mmCIF file of N, CA and C in Angstrom:
data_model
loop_
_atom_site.group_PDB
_atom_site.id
_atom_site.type_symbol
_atom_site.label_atom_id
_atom_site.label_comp_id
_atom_site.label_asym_id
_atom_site.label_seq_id
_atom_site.Cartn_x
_atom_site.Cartn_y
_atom_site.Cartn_z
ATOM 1 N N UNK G 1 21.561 34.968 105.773
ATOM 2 C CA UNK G 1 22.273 33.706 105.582
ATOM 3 C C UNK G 1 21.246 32.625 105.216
ATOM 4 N N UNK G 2 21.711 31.709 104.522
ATOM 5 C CA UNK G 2 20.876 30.664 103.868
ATOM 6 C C UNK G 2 20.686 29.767 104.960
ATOM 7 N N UNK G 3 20.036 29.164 104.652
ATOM 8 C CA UNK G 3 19.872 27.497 105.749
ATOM 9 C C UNK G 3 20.459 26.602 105.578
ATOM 10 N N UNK G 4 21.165 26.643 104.086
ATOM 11 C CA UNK G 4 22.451 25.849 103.892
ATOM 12 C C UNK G 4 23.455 26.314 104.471
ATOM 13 N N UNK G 5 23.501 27.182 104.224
ATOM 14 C CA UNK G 5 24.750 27.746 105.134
ATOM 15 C C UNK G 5 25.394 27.464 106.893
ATOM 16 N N UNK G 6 23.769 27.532 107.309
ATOM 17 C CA UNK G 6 24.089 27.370 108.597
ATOM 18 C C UNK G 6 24.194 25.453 108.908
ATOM 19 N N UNK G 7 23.925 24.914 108.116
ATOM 20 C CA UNK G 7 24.459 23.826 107.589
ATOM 21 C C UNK G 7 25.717 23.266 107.535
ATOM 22 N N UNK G 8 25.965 23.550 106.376
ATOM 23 C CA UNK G 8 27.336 23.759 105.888
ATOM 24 C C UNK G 8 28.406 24.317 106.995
ATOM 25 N N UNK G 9 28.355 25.426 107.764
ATOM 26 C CA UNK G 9 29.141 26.101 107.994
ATOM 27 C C UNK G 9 29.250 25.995 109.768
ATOM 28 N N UNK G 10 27.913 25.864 110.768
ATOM 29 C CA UNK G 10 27.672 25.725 111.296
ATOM 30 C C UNK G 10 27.416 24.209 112.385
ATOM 31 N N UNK G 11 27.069 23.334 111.368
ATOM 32 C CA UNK G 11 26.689 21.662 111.698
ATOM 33 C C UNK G 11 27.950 21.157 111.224
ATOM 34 N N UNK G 12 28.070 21.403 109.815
ATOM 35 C CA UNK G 12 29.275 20.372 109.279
ATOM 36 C C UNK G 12 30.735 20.909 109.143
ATOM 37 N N UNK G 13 30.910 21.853 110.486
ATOM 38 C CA UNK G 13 32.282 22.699 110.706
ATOM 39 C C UNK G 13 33.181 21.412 110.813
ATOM 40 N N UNK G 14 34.381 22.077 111.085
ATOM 41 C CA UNK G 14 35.381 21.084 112.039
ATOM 42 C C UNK G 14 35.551 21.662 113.193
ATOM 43 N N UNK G 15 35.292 20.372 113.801
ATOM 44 C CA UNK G 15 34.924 20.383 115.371
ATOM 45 C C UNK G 15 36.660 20.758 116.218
ATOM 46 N N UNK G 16 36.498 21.569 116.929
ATOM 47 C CA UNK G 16 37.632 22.235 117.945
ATOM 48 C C UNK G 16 39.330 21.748 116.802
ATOM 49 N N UNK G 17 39.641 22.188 115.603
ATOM 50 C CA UNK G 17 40.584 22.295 114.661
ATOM 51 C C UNK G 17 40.930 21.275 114.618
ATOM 52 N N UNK G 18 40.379 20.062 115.042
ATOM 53 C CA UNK G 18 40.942 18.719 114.827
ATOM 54 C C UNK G 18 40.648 17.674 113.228
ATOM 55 N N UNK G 19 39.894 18.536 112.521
ATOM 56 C CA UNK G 19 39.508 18.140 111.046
ATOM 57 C C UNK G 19 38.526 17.005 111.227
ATOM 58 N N UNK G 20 37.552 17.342 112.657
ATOM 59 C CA UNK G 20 36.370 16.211 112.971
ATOM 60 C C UNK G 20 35.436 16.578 112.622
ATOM 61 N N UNK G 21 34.282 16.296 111.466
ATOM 62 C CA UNK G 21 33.036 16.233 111.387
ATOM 63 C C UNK G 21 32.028 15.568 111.752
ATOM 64 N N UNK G 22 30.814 16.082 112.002
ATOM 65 C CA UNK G 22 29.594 14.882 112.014
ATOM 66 C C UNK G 22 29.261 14.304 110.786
ATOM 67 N N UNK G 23 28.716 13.275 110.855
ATOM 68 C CA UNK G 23 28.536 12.359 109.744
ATOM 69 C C UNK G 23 27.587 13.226 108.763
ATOM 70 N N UNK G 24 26.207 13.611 109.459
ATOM 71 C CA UNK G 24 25.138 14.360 108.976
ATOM 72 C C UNK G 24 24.579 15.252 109.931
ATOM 73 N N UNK G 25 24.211 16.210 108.904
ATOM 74 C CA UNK G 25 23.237 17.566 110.314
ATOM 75 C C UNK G 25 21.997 17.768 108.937
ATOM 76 N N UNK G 26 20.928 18.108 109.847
ATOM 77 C CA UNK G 26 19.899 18.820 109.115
ATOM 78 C C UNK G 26 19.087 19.582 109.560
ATOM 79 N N UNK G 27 18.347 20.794 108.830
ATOM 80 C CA UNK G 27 17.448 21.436 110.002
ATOM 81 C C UNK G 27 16.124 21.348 109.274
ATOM 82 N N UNK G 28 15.016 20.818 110.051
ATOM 83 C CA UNK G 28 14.056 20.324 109.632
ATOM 84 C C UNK G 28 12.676 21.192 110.271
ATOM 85 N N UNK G 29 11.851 21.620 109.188
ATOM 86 C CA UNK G 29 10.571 21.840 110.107
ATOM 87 C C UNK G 29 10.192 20.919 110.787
ATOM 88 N N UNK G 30 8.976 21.428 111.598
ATOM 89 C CA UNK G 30 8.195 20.801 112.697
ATOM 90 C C UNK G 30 7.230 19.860 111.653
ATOM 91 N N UNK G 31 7.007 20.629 110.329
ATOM 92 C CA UNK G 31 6.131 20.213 109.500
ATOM 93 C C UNK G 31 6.876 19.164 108.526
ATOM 94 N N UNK G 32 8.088 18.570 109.001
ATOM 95 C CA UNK G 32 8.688 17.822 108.149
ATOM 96 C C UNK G 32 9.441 17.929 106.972
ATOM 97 N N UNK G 33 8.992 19.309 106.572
ATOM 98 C CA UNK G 33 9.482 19.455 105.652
ATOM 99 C C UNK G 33 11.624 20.105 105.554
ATOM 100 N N UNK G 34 12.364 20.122 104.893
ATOM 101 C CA UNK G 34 13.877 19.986 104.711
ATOM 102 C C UNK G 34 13.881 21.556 104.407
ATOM 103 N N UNK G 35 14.463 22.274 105.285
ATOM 104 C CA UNK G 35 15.078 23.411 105.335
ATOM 105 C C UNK G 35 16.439 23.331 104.827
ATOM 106 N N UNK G 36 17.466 22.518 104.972
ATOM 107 C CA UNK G 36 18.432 22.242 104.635
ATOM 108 C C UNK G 36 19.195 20.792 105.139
ATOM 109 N N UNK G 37 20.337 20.333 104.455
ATOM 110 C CA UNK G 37 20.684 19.347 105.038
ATOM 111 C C UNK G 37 21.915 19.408 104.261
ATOM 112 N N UNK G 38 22.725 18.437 105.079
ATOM 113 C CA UNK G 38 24.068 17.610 104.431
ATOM 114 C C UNK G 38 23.443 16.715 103.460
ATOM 115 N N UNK G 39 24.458 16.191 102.345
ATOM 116 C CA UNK G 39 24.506 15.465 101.146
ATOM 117 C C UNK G 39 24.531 13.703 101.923
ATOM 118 N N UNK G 40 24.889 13.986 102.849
ATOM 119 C CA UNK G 40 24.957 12.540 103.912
ATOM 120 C C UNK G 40 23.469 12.493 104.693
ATOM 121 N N UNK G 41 22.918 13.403 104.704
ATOM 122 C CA UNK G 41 21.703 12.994 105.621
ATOM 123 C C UNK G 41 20.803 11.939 104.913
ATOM 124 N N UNK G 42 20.360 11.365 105.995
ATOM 125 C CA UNK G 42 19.303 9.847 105.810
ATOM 126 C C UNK G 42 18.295 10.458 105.565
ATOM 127 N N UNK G 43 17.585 9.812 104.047
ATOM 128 C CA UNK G 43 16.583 10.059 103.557
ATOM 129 C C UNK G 43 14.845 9.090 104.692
ATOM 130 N N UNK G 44 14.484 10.543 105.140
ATOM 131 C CA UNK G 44 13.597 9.798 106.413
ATOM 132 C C UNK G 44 12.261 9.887 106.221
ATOM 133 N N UNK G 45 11.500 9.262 106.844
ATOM 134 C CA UNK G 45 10.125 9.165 106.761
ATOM 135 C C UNK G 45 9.264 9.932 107.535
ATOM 136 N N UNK G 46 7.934 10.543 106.805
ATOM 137 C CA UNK G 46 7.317 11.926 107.831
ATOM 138 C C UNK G 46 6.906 10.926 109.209
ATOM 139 N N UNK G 47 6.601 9.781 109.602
ATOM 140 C CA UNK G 47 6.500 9.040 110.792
ATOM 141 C C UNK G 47 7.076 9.361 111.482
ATOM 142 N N UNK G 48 8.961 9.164 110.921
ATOM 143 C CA UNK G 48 10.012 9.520 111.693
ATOM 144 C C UNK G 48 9.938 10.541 112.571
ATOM 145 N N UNK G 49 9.598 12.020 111.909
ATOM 146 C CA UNK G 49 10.003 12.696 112.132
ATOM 147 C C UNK G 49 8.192 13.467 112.934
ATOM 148 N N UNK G 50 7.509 12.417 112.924
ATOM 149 C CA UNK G 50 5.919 12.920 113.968
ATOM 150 C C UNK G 50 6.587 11.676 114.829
ATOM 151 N N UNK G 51 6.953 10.850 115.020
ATOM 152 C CA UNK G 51 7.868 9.770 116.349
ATOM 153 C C UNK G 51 8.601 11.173 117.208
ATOM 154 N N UNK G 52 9.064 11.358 116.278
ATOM 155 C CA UNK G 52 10.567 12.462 117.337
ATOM 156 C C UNK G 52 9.670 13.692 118.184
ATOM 157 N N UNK G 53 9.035 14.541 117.097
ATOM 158 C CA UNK G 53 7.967 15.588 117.859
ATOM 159 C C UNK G 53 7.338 14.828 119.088
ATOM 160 N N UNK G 54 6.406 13.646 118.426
ATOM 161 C CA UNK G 54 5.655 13.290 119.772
ATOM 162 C C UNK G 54 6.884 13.265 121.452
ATOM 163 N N UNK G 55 7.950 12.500 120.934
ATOM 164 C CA UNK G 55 8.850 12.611 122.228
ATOM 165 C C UNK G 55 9.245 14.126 122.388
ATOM 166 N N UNK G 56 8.735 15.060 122.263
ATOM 167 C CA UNK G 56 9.450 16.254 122.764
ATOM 168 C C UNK G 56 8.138 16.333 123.450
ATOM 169 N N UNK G 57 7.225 15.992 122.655
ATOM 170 C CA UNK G 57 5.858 16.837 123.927
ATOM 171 C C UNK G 57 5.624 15.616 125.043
ATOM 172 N N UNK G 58 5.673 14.881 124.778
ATOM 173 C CA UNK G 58 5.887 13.162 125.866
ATOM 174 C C UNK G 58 6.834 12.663 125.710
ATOM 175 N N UNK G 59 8.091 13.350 126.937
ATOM 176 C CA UNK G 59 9.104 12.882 126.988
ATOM 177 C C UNK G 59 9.021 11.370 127.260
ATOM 178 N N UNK G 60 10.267 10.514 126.291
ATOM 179 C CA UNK G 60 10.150 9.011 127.134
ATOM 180 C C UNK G 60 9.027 8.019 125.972
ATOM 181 N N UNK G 61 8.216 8.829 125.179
ATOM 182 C CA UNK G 61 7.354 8.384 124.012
ATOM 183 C C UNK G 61 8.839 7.171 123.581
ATOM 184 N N UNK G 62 9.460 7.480 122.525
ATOM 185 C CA UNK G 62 10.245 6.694 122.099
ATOM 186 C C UNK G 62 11.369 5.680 122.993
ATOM 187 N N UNK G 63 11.427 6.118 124.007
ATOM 188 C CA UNK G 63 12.319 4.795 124.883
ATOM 189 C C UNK G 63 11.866 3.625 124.525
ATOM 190 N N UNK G 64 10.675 2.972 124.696
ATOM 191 C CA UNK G 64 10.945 1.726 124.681
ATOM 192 C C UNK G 64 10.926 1.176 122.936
ATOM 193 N N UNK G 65 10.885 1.921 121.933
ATOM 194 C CA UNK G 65 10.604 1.264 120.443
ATOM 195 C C UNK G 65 12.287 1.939 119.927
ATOM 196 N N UNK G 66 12.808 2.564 120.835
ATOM 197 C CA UNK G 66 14.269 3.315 120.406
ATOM 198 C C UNK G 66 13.586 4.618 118.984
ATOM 199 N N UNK G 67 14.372 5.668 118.639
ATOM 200 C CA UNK G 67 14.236 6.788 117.711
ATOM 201 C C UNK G 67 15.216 5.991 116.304
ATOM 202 N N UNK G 68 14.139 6.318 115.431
ATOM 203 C CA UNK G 68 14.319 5.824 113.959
ATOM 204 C C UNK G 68 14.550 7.464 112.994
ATOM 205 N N UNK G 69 15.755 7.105 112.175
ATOM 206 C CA UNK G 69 15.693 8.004 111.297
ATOM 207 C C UNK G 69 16.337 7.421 110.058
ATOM 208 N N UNK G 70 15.584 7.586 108.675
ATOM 209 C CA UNK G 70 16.376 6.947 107.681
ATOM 210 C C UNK G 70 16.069 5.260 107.859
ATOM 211 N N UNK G 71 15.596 4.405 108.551
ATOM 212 C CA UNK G 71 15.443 3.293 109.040
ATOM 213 C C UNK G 71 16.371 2.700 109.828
ATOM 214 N N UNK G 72 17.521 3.879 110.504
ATOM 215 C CA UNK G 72 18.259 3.548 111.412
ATOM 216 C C UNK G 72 17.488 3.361 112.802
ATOM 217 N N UNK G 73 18.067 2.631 113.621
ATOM 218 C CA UNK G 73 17.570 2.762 115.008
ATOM 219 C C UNK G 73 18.510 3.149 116.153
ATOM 220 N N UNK G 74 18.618 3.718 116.857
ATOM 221 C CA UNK G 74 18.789 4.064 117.595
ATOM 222 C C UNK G 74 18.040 4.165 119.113
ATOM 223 N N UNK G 75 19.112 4.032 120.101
ATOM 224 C CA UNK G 75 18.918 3.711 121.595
ATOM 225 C C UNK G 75 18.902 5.268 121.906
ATOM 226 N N UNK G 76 17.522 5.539 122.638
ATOM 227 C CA UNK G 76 16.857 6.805 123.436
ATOM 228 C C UNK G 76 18.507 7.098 124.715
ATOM 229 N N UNK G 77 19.279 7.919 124.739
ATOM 230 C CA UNK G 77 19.829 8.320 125.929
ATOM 231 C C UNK G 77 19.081 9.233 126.540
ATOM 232 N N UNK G 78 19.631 9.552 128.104
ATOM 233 C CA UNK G 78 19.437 10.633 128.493
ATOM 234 C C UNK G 78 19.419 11.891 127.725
ATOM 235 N N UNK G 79 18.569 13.122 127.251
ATOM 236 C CA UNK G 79 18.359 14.670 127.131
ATOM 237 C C UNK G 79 17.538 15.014 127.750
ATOM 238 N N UNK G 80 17.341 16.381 127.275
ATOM 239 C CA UNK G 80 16.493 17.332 127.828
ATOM 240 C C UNK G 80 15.209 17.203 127.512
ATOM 241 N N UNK G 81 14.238 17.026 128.351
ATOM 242 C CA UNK G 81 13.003 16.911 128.361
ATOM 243 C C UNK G 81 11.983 17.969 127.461
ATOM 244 N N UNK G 82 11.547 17.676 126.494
ATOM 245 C CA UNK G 82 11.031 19.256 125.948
ATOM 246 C C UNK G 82 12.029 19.500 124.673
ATOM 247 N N UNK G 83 12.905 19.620 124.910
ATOM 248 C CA UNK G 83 14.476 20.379 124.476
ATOM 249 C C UNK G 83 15.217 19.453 123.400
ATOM 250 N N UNK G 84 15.792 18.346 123.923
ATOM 251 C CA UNK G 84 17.151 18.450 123.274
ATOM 252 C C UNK G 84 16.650 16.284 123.741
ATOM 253 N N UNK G 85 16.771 15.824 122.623
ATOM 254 C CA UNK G 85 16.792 14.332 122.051
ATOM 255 C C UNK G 85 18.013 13.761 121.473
ATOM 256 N N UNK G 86 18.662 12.498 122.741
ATOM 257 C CA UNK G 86 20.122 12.363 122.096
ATOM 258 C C UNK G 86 19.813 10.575 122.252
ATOM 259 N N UNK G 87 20.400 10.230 120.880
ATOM 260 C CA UNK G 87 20.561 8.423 120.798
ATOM 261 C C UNK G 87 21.812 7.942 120.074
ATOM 262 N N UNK G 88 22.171 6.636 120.535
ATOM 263 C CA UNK G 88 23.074 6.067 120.684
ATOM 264 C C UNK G 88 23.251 4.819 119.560
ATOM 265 N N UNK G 89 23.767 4.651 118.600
ATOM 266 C CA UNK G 89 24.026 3.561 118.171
ATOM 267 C C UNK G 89 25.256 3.041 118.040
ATOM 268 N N UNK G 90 25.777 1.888 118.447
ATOM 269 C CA UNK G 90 26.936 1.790 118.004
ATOM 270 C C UNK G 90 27.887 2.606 118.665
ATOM 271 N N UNK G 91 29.266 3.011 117.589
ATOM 272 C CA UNK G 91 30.084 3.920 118.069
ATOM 273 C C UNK G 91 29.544 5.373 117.968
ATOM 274 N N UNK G 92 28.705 5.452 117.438
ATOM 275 C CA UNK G 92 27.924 6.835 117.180
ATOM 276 C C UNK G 92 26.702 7.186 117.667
ATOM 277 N N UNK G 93 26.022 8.138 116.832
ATOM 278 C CA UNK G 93 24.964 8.747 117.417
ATOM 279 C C UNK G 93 24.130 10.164 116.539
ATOM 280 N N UNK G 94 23.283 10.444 117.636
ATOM 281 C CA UNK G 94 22.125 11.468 117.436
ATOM 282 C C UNK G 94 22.064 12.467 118.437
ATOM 283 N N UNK G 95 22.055 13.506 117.584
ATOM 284 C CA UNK G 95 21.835 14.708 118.853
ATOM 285 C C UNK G 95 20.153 15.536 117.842
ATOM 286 N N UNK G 96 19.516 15.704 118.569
ATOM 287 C CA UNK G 96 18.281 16.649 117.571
ATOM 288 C C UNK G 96 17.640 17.548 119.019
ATOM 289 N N UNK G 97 18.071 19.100 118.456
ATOM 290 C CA UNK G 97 17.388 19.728 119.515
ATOM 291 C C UNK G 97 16.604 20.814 118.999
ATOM 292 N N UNK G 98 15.280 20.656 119.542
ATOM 293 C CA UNK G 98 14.200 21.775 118.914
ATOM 294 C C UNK G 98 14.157 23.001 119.092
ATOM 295 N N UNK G 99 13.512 23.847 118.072
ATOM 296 C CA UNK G 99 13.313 25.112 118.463
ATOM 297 C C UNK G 99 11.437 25.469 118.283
ATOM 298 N N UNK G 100 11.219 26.583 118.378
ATOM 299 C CA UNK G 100 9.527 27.168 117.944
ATOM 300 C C UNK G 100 9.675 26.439 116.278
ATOM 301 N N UNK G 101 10.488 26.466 115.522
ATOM 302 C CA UNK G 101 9.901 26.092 114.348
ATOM 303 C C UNK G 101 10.323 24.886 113.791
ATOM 304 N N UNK G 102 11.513 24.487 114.159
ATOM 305 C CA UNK G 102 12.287 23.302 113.671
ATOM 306 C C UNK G 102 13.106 22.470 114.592
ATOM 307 N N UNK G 103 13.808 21.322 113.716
ATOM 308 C CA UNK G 103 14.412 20.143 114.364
ATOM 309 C C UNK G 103 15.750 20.541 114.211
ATOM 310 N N UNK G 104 16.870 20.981 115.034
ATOM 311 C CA UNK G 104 17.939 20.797 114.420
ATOM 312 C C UNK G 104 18.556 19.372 114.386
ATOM 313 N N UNK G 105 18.983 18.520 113.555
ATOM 314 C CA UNK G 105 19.705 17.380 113.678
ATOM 315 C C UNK G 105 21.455 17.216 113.142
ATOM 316 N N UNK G 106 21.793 16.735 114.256
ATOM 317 C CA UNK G 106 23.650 15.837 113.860
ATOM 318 C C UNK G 106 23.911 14.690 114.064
ATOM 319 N N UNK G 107 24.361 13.984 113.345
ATOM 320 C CA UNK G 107 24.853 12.349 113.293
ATOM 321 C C UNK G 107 25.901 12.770 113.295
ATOM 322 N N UNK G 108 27.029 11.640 114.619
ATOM 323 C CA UNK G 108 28.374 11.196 114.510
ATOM 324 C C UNK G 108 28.685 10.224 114.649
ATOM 325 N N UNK G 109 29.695 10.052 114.435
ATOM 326 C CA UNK G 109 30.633 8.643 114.601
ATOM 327 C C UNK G 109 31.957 9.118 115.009
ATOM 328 N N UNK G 110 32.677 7.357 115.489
ATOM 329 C CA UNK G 110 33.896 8.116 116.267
ATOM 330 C C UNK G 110 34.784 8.326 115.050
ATOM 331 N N UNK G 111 35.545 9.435 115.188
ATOM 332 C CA UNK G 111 36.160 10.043 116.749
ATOM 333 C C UNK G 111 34.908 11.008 117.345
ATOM 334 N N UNK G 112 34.859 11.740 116.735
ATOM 335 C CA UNK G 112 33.512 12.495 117.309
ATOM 336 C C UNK G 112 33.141 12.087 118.456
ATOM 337 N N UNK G 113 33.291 12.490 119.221
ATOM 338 C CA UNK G 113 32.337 12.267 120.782
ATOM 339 C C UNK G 113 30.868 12.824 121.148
ATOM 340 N N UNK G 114 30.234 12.154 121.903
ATOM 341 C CA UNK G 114 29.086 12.663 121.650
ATOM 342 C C UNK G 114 28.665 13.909 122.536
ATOM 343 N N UNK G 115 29.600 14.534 123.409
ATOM 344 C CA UNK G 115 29.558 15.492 123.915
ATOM 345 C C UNK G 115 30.104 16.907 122.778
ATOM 346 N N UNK G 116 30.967 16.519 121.480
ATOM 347 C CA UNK G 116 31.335 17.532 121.149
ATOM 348 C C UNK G 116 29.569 17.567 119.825
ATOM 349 N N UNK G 117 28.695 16.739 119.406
ATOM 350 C CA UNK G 117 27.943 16.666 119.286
ATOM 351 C C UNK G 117 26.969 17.487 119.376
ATOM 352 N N UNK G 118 26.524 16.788 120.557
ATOM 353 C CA UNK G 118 26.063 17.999 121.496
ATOM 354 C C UNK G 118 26.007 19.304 121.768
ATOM 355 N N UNK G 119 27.616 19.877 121.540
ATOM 356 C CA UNK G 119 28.016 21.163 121.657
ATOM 357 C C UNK G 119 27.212 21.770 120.285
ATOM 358 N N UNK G 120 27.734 21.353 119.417
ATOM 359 C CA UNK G 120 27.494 21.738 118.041
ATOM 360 C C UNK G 120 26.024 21.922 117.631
ATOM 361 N N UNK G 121 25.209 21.032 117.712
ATOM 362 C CA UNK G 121 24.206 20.472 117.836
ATOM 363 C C UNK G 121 22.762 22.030 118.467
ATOM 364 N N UNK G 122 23.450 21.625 119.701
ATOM 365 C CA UNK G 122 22.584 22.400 120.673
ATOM 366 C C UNK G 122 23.101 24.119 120.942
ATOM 367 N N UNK G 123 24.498 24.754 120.596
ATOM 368 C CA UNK G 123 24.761 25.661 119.872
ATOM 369 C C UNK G 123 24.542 26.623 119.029
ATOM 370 N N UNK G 124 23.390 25.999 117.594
ATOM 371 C CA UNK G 124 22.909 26.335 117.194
ATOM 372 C C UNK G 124 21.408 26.596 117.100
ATOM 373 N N UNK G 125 21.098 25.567 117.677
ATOM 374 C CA UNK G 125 19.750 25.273 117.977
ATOM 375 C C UNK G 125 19.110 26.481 119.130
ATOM 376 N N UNK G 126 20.397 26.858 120.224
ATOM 377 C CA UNK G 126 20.030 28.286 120.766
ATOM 378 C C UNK G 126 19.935 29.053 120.514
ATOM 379 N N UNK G 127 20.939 29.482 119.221
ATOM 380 C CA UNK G 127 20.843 30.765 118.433
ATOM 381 C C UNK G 127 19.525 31.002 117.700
ATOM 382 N N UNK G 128 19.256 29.864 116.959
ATOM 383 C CA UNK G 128 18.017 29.909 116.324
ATOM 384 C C UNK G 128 16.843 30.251 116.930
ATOM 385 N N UNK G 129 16.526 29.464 118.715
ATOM 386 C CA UNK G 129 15.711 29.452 119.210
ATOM 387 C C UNK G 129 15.609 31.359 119.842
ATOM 388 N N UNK G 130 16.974 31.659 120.301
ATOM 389 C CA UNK G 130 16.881 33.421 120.803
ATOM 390 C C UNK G 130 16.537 34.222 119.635
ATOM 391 N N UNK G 131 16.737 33.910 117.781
ATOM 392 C CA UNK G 131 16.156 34.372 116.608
ATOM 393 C C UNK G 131 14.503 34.337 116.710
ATOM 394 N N UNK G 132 13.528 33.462 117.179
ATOM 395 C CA UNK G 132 12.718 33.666 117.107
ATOM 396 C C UNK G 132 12.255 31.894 116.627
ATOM 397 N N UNK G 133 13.130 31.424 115.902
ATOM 398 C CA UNK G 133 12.856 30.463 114.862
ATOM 399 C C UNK G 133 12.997 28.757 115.672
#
């Protein structure tokens, strides 16, 4: 399967048959570089995306400057330490949870909740991570 695919098919499903998508998903190396993405994902900066790494290895790095992607900002919530990076803007949000090689990322907005997010989000990001990847 492609990396679009798991994209496409996987990130930008419809969420529990209600015809809900996330805004954007992408899966990103560690090295920054675009494995795949939605046609909606925010065109981001390699900073961005050495900001986000540094908070996985120093949890709490980004709390006080909030997580930037695309030149959005976003408010640090509670995740998983190591794991799984979730922020808040607005009615929406960020879910990005790592694996050995990459970032998975999803943007929503409402209706989307940020728990079904989450689901989606971190879902795949296990599969990938029990793949090896």
């Amino acid at each position: 399967m492609s990396w679009q695919t798991y994209v496409d098919e996987h990130l930008m499903c419809d969420i529990d048959g209600q015809g809900q998508h996330l805004t954007a998903a992408a899966i990103v190396g560690h090295d920054g570089s675009i494995w795949a993405q939605s046609t909606s994902f925010p065109q981001f900066k390699g900073t961005e995306i050495n900001d986000i790494l540094k908070d996985f290895d120093e949890p709490g790095h980004l709390a006080p400057t909030g997580l930037h992607l695309g030149g959005a900002k976003y408010m640090v919530i509670q995740g998983e330490p190591g794991a799984v990076i979730r922020g808040k803007k607005g009615s929406g949000g960020i879910t990005i949870k790592k694996t050995a090689q990459a970032l998975v990322f999803g943007v929503y907005e409402e209706p989307v909740t940020p728990g079904q997010c989450n689901m989606v989000v971190e879902r795949l990001g296990d599969y990938l991570a029990d793949q090896g990847l």
